[in-house]
JSON list of C-alpha atoms in Angstrom, two decimals:
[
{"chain": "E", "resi": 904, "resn": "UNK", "atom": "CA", "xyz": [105.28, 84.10, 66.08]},
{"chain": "E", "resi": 905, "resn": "UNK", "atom": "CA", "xyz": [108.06, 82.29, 64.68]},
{"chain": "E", "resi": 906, "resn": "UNK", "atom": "CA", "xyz": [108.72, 79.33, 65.44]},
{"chain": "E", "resi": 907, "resn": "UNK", "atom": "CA", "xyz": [112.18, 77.72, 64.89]},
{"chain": "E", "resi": 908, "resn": "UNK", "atom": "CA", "xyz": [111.65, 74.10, 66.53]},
{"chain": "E", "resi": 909, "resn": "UNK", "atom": "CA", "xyz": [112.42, 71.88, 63.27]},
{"chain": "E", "resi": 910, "resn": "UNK", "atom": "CA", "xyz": [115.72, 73.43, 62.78]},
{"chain": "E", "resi": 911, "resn": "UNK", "atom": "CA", "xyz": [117.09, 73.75, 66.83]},
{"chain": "E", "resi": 912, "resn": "UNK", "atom": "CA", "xyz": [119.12, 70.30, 67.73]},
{"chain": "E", "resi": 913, "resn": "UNK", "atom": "CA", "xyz": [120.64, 70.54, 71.63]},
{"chain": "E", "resi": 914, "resn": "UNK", "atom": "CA", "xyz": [123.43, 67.95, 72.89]},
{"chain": "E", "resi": 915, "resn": "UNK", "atom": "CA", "xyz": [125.70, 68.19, 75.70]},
{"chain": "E", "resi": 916, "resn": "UNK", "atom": "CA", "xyz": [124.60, 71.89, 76.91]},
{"chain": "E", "resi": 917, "resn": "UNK", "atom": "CA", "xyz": [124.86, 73.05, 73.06]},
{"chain": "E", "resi": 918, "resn": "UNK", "atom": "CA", "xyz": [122.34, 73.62, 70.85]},
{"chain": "E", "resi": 919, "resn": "UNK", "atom": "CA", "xyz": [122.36, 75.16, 67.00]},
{"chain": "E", "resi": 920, "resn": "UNK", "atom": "CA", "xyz": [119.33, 76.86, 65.44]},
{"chain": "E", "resi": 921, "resn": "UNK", "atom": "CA", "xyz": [119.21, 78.16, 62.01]},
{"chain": "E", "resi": 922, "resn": "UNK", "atom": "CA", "xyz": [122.85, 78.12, 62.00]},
{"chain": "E", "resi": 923, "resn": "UNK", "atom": "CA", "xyz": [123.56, 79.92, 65.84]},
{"chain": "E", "resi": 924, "resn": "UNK", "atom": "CA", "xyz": [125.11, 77.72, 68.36]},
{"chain": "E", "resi": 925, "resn": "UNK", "atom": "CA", "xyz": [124.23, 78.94, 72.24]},
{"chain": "E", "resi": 926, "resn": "UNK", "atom": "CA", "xyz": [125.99, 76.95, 75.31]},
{"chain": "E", "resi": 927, "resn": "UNK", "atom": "CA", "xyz": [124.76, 76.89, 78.82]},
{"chain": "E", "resi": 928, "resn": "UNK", "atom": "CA", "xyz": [126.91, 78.13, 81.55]},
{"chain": "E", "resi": 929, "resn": "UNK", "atom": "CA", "xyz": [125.22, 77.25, 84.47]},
{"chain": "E", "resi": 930, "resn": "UNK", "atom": "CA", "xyz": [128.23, 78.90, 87.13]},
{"chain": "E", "resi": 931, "resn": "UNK", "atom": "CA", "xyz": [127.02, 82.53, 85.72]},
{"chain": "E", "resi": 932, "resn": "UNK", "atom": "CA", "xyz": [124.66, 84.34, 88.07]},
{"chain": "E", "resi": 933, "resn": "UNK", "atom": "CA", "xyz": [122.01, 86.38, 86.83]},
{"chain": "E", "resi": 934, "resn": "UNK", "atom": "CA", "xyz": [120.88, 89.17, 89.06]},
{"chain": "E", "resi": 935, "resn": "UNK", "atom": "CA", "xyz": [117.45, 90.78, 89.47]},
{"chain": "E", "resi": 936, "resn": "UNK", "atom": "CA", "xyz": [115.73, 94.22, 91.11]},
{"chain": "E", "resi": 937, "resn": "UNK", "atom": "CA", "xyz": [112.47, 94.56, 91.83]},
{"chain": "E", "resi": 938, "resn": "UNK", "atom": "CA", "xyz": [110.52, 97.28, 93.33]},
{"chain": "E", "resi": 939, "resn": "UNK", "atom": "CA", "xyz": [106.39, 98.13, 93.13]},
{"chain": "E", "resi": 940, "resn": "UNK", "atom": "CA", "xyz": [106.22, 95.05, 95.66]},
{"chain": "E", "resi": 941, "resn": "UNK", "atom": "CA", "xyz": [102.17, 94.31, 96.75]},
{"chain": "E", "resi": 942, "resn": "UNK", "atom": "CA", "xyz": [101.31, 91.75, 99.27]},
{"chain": "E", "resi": 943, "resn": "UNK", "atom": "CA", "xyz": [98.14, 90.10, 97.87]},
{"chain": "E", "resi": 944, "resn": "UNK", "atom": "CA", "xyz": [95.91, 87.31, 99.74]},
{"chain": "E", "resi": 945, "resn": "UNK", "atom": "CA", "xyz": [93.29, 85.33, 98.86]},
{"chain": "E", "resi": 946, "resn": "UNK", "atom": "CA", "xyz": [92.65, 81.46, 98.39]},
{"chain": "E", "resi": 947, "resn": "UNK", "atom": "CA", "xyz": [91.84, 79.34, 95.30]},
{"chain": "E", "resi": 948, "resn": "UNK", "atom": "CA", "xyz": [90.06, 75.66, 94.78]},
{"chain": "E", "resi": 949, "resn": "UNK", "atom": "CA", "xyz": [91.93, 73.23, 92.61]},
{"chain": "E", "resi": 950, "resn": "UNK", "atom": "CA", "xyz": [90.33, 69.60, 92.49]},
{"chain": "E", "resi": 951, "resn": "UNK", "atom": "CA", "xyz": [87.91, 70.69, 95.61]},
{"chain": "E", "resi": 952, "resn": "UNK", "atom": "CA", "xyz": [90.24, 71.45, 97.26]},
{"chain": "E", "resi": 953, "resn": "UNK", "atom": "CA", "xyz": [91.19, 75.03, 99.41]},
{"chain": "E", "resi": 954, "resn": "UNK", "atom": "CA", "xyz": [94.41, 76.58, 98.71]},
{"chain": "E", "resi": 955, "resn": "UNK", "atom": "CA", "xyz": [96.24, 79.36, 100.30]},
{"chain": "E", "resi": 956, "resn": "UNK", "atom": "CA", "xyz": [97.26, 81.44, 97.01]},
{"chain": "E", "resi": 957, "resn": "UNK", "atom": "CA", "xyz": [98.71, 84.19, 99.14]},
{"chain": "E", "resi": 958, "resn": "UNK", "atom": "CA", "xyz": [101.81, 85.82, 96.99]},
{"chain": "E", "resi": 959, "resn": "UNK", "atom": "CA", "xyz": [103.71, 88.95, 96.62]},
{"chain": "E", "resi": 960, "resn": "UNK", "atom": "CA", "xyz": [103.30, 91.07, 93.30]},
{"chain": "E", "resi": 961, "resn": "UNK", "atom": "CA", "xyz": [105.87, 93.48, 91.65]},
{"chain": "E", "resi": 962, "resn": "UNK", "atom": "CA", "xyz": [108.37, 94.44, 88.91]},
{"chain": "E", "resi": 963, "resn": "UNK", "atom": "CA", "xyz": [111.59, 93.01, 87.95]},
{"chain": "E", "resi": 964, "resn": "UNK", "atom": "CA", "xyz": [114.18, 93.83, 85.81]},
{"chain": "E", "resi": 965, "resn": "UNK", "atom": "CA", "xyz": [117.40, 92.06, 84.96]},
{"chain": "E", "resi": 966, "resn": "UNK", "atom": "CA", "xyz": [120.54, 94.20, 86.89]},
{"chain": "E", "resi": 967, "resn": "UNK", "atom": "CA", "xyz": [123.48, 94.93, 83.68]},
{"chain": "E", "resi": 968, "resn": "UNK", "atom": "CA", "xyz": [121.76, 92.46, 81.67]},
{"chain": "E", "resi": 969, "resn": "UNK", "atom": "CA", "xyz": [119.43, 91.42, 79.05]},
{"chain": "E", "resi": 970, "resn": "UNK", "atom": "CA", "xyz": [116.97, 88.74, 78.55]},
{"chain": "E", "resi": 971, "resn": "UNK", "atom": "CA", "xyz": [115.70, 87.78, 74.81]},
{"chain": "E", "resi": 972, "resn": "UNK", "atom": "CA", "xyz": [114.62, 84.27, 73.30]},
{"chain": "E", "resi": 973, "resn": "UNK", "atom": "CA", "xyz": [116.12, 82.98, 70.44]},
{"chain": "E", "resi": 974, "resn": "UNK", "atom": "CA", "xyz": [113.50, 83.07, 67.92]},
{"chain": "E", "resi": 975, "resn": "UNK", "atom": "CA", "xyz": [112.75, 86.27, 68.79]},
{"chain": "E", "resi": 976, "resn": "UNK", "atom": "CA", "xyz": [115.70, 87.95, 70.05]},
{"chain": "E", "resi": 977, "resn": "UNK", "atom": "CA", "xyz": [114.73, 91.50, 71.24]},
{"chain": "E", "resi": 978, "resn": "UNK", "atom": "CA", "xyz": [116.01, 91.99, 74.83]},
{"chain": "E", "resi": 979, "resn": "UNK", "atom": "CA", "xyz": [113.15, 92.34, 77.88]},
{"chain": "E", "resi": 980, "resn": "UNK", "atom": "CA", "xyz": [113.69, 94.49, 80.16]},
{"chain": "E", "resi": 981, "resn": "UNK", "atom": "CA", "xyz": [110.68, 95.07, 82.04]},
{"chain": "E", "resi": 982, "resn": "UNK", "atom": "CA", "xyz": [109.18, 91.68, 84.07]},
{"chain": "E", "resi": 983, "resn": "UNK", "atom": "CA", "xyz": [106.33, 90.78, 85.97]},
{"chain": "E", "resi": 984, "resn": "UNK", "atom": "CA", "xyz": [107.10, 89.58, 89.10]},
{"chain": "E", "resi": 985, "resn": "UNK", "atom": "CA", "xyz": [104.95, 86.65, 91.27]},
{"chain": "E", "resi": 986, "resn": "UNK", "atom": "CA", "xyz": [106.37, 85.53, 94.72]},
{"chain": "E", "resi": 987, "resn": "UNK", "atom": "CA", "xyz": [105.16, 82.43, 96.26]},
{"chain": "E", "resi": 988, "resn": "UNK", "atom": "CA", "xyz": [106.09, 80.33, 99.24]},
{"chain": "E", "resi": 989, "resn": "UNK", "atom": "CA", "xyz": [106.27, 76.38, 99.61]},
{"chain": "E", "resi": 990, "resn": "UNK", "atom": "CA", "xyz": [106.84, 74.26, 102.52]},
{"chain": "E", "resi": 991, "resn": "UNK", "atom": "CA", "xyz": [110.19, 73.41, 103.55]},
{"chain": "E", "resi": 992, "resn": "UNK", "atom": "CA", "xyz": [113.69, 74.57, 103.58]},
{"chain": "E", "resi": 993, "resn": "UNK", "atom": "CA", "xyz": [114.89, 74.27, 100.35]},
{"chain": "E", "resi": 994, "resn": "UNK", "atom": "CA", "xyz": [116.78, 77.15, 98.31]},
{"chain": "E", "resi": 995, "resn": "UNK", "atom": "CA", "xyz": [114.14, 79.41, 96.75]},
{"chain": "E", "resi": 996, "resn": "UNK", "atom": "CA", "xyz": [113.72, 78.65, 93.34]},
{"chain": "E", "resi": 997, "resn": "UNK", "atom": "CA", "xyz": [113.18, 80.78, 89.88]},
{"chain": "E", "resi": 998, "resn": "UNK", "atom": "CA", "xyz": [111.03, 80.01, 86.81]},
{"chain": "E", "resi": 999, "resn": "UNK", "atom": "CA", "xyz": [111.07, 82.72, 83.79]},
{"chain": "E", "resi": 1000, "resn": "UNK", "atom": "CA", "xyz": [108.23, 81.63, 81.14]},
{"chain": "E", "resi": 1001, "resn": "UNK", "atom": "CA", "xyz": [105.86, 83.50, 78.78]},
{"chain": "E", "resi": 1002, "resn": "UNK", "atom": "CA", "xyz": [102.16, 82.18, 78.65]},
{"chain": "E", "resi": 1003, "resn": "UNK", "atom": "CA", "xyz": [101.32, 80.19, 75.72]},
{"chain": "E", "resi": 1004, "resn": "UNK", "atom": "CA", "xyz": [99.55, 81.86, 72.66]},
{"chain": "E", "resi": 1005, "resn": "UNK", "atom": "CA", "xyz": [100.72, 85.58, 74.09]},
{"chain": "E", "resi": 1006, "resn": "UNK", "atom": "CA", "xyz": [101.02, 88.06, 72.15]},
{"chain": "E", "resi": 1007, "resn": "UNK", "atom": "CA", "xyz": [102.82, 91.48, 71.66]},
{"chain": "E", "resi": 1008, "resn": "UNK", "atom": "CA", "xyz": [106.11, 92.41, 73.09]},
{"chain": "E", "resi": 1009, "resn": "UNK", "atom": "CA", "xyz": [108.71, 90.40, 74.68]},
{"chain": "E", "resi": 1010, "resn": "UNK", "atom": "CA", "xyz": [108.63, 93.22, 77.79]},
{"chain": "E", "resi": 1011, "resn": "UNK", "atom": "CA", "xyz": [104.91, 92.48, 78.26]},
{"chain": "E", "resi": 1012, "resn": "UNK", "atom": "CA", "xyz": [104.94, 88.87, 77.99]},
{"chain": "E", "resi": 1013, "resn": "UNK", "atom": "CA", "xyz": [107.92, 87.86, 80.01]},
{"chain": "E", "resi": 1014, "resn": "UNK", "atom": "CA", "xyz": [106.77, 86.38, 83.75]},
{"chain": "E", "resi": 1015, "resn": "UNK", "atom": "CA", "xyz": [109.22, 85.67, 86.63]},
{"chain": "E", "resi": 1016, "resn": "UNK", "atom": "CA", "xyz": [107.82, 83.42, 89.25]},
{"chain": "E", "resi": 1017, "resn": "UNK", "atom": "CA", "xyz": [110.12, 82.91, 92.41]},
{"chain": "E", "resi": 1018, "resn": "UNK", "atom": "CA", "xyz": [109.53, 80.26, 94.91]},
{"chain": "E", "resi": 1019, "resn": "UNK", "atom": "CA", "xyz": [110.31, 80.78, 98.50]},
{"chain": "E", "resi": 1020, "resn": "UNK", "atom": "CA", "xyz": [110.51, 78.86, 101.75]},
{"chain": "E", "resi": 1021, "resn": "UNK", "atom": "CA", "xyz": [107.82, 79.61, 103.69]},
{"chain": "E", "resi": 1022, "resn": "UNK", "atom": "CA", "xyz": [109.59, 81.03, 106.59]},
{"chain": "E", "resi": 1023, "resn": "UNK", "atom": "CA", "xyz": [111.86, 83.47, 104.11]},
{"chain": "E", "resi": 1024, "resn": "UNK", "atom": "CA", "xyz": [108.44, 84.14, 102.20]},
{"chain": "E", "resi": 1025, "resn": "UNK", "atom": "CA", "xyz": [106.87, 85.11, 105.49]},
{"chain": "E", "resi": 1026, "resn": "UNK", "atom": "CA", "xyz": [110.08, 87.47, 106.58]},
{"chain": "E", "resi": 1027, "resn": "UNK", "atom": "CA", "xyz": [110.00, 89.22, 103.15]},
{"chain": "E", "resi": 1028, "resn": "UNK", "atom": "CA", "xyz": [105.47, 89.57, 103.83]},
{"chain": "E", "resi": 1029, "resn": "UNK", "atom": "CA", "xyz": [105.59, 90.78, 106.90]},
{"chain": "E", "resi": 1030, "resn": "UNK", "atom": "CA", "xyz": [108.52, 93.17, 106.53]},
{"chain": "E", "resi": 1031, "resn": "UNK", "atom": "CA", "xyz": [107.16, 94.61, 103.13]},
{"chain": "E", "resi": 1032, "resn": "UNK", "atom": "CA", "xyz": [103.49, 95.22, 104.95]},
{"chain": "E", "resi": 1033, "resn": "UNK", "atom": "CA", "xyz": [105.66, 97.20, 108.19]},
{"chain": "E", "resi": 1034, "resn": "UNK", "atom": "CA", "xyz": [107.41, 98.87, 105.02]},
{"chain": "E", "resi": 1035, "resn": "UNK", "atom": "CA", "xyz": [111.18, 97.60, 105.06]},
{"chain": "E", "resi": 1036, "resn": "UNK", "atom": "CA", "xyz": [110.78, 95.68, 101.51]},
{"chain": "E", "resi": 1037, "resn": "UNK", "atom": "CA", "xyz": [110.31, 98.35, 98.88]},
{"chain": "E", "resi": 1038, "resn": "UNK", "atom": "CA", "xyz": [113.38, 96.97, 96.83]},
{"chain": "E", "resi": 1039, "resn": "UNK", "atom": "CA", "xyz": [114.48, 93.55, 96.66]},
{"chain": "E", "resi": 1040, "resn": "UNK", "atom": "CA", "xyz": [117.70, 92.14, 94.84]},
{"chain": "E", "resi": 1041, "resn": "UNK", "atom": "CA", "xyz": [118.10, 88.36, 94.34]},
{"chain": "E", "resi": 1042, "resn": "UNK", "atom": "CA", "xyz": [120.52, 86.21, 91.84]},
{"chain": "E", "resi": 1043, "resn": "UNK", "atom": "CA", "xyz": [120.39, 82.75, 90.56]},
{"chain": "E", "resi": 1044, "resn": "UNK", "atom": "CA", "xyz": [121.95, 80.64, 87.89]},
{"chain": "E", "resi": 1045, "resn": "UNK", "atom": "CA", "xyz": [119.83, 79.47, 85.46]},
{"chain": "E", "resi": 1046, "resn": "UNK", "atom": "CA", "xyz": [119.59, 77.07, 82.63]},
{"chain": "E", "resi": 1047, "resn": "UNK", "atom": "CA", "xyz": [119.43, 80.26, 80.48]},
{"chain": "E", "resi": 1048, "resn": "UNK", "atom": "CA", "xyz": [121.50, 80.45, 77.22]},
{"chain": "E", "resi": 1049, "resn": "UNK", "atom": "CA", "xyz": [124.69, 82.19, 75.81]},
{"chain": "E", "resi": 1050, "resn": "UNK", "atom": "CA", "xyz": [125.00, 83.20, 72.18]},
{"chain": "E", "resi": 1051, "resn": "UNK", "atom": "CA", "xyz": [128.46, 81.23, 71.83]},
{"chain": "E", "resi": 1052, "resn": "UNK", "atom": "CA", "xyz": [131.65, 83.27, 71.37]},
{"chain": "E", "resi": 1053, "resn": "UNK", "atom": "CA", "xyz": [129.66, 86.54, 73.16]},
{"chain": "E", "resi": 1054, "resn": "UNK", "atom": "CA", "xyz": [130.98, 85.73, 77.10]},
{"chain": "E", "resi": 1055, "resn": "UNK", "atom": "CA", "xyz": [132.55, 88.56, 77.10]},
{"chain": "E", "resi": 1056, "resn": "UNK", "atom": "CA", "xyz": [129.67, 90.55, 75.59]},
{"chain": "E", "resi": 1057, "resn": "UNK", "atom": "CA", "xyz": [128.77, 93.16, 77.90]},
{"chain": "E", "resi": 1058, "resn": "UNK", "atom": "CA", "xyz": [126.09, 93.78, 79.39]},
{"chain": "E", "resi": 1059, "resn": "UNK", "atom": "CA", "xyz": [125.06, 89.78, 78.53]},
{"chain": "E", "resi": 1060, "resn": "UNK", "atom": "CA", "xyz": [121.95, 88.45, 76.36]},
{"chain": "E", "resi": 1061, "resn": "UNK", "atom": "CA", "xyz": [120.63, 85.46, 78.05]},
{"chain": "E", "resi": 1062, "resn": "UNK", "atom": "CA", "xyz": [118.60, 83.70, 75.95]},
{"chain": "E", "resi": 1063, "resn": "UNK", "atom": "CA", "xyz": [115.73, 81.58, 76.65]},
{"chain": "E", "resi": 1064, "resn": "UNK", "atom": "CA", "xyz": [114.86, 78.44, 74.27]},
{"chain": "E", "resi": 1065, "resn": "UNK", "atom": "CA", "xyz": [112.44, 78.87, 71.19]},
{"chain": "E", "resi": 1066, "resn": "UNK", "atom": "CA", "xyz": [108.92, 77.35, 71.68]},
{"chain": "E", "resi": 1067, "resn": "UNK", "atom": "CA", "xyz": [108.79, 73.69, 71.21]},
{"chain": "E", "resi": 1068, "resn": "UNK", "atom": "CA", "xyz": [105.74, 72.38, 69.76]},
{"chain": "E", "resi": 1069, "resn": "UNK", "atom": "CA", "xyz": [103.64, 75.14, 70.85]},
{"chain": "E", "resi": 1070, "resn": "UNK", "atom": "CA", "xyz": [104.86, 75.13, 74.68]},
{"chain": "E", "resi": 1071, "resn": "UNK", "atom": "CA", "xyz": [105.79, 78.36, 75.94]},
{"chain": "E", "resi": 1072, "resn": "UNK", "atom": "CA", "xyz": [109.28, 78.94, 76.31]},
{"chain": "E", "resi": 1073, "resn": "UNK", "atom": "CA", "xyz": [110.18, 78.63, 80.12]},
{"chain": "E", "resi": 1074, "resn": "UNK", "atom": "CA", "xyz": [113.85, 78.35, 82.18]},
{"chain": "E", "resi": 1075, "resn": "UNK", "atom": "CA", "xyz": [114.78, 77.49, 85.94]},
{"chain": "E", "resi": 1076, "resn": "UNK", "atom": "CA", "xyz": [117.20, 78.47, 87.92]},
{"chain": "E", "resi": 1077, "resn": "UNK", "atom": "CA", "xyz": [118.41, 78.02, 91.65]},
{"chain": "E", "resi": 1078, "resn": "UNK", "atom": "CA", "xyz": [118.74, 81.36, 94.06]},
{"chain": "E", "resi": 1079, "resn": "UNK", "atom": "CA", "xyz": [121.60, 81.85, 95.83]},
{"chain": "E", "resi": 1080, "resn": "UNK", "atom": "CA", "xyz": [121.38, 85.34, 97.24]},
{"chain": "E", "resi": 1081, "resn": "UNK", "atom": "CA", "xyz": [118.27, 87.50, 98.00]},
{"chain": "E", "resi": 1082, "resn": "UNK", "atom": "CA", "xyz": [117.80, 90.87, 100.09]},
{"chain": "E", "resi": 1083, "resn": "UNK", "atom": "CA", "xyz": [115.65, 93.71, 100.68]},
{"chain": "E", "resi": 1084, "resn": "UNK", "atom": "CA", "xyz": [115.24, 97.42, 102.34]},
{"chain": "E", "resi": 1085, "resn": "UNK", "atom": "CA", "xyz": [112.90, 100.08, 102.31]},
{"chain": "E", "resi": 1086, "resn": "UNK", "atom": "CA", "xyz": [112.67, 102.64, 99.46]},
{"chain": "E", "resi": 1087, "resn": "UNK", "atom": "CA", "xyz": [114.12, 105.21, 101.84]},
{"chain": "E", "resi": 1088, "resn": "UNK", "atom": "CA", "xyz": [116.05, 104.22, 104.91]},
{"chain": "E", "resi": 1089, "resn": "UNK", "atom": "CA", "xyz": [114.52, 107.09, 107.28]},
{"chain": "E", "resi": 1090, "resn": "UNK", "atom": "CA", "xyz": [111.23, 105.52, 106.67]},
{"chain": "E", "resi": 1091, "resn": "UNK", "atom": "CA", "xyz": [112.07, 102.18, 108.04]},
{"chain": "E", "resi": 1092, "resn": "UNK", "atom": "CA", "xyz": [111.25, 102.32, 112.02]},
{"chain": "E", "resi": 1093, "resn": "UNK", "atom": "CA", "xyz": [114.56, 100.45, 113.05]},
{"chain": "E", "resi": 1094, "resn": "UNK", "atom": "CA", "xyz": [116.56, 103.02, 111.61]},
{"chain": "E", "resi": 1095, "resn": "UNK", "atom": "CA", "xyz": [114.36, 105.62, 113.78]},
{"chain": "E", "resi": 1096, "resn": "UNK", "atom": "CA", "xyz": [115.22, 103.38, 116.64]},
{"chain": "E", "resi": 1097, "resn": "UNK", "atom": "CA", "xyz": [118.45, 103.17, 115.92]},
{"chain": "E", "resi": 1098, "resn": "UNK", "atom": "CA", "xyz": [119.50, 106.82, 117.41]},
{"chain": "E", "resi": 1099, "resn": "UNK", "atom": "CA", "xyz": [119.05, 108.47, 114.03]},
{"chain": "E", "resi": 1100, "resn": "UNK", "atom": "CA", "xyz": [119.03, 111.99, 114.15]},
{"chain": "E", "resi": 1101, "resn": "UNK", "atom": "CA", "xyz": [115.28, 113.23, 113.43]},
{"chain": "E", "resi": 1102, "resn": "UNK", "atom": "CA", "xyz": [115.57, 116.35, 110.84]},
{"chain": "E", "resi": 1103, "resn": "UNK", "atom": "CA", "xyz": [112.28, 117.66, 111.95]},
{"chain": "E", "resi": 1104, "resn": "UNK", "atom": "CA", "xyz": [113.38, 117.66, 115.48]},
{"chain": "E", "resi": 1105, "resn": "UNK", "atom": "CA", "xyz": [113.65, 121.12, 117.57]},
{"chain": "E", "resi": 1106, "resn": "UNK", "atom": "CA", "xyz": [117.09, 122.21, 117.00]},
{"chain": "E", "resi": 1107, "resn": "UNK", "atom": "CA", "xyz": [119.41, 122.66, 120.42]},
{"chain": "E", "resi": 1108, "resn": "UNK", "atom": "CA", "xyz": [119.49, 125.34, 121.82]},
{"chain": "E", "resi": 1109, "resn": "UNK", "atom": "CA", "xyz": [122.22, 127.87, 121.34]},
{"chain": "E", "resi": 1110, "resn": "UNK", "atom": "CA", "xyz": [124.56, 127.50, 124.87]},
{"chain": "E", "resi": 1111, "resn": "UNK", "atom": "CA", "xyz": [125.62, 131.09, 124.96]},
{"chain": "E", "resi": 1112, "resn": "UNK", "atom": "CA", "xyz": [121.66, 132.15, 124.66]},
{"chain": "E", "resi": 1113, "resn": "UNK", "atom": "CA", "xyz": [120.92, 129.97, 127.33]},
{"chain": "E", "resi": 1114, "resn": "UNK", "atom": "CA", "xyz": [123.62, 131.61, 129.76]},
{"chain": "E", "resi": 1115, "resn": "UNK", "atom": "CA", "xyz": [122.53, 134.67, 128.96]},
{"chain": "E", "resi": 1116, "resn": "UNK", "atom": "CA", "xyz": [118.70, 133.67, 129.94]},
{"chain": "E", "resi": 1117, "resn": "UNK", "atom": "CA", "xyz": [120.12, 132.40, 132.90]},
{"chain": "E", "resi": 1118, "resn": "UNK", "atom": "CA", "xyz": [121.91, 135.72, 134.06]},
{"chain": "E", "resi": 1119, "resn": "UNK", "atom": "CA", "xyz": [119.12, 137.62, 133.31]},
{"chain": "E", "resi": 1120, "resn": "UNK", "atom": "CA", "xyz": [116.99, 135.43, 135.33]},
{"chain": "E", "resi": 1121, "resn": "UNK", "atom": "CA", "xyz": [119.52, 135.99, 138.10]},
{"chain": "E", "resi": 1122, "resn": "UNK", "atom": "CA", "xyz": [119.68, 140.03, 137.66]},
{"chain": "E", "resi": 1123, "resn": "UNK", "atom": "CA", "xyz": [115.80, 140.00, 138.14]},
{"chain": "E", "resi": 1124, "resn": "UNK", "atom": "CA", "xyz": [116.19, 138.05, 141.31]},
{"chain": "E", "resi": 1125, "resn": "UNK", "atom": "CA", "xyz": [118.63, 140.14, 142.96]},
{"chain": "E", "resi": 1126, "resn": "UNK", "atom": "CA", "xyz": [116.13, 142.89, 141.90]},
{"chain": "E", "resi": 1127, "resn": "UNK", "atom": "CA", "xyz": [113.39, 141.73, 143.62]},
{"chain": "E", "resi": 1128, "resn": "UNK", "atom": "CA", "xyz": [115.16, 141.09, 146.60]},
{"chain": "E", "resi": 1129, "resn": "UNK", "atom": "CA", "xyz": [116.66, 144.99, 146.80]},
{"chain": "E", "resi": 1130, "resn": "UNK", "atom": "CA", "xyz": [113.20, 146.28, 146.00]},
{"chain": "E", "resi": 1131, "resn": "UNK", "atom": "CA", "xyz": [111.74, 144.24, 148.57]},
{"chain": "E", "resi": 1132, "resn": "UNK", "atom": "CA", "xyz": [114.94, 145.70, 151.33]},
{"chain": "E", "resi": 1133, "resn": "UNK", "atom": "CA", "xyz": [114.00, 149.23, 150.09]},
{"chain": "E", "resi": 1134, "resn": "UNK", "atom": "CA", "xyz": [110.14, 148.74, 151.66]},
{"chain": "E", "resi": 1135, "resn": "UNK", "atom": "CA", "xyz": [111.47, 147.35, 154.83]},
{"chain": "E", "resi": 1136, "resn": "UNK", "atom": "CA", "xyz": [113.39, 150.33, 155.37]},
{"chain": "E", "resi": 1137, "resn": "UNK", "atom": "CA", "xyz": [110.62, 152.93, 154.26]},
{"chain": "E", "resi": 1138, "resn": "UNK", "atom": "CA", "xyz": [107.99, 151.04, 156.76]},
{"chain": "E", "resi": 1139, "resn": "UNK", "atom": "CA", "xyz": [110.63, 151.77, 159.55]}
]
């Protein structure tokens, strides 16, 4: 791993290394999907202490962008996704890190960690165990870099910082939008309720069989009724 520490200086959301300058622009949103969502449960001790460590697992990818560090610049696009709740009301928050000493590929060392509000983190639980969360879409601004004089670069490289003295490389942001649905719509049991037509329910009958069964049923009636004339007069 290379590490490019001694020659990276940062000052007034700037920093140069080995000769690059990135700048921050913290008003740019980056956007996220993520799908392959698993409610997980369980508890964990931490100083003797019981804590919930309940979360929601998944996938995430960046949506018409790319994600690379600087020192080792080959885009992720794959991410593995960890959803957690914390008390309060606050905006949910973002962290994007990769675990110290990793090794391999960018794609399979990249972690996204989102932070939610315990009621939203709840909502999203409880909706992706009655299956209405199989995709979820959320943006945030970050403190992310841009390789200067690319803004326009399309889709964008956001770049997170090199390791500095062996800490992993980690960024923040702030969420500003998040939403989810089911993988397929018909599946979800409010859009049953909703009036949706059923495509494996009976089709209507046809109306101009029905009169027809209804004539006949007549015809048989007045049958009856003559046959049952026709005895009367025999017997007399």
């Amino acid at each position: 791993m290379n590490d490019r520490t001694d020659s990276a200086s940062s000052a007034d959301g700037r920093m140069t290394v080995a000769g690059s300058t990135f700048v921050q622009d913290v008003g740019r949103p980056l956007a996220f999907t993520a799908d392959g969502l698993v409610a997980v449960s369980g508890h964990d001790w931490r100083d003797g202490v019981l804590h919930d460590a309940a979360r929601i697992e998944g996938h995430a990818r960046p949506d018409r962008a790319r994600i690379a560090r600087i020192d080792q610049p080959e885009p992720a696009q794959d991410l593995s996704l960890t959803i957690r709740s914390f008390p309060g009301q606050s905006a949910p928050l973002l962290r994007l890190s990769l675990p110290a000493g990793a090794q391999g590929d960018l794609d399979d060392r990249l972690a996204a960690e989102l932070f939610l509000p315990q009621p939203l983190f709840a909502a999203l639980r409880q909706d992706l165990i009655d299956g209405r969360a199989g995709h979820l879409s959320f943006a945030a601004t970050t403190n992310l870099w841009l390789r200067e004089g690319n803004a326009d670069e399309e889709p964008p490289v956001f770049y997170l910082p090199p390791e500095a003295d062996g800490r992993p490389a980690q960024a923040h942001g702030r969420v500003h939008s998040i939403g989810w649905r089911p993988l397929d719509p018909a599946g979800d049991p409010a859009f049953v309720a909703s009036g949706q037509p059923d495509q494996e329910a009976e089709e209507p009958e046809d109306p101009v069989s029905e009169q027809l069964r209804r004539i006949n049923w007549s015809l048989k009636q007045v049958l009856i009724i003559l046959v049952f004339l026709m005895l009367i007069i025999a017997l007399k």
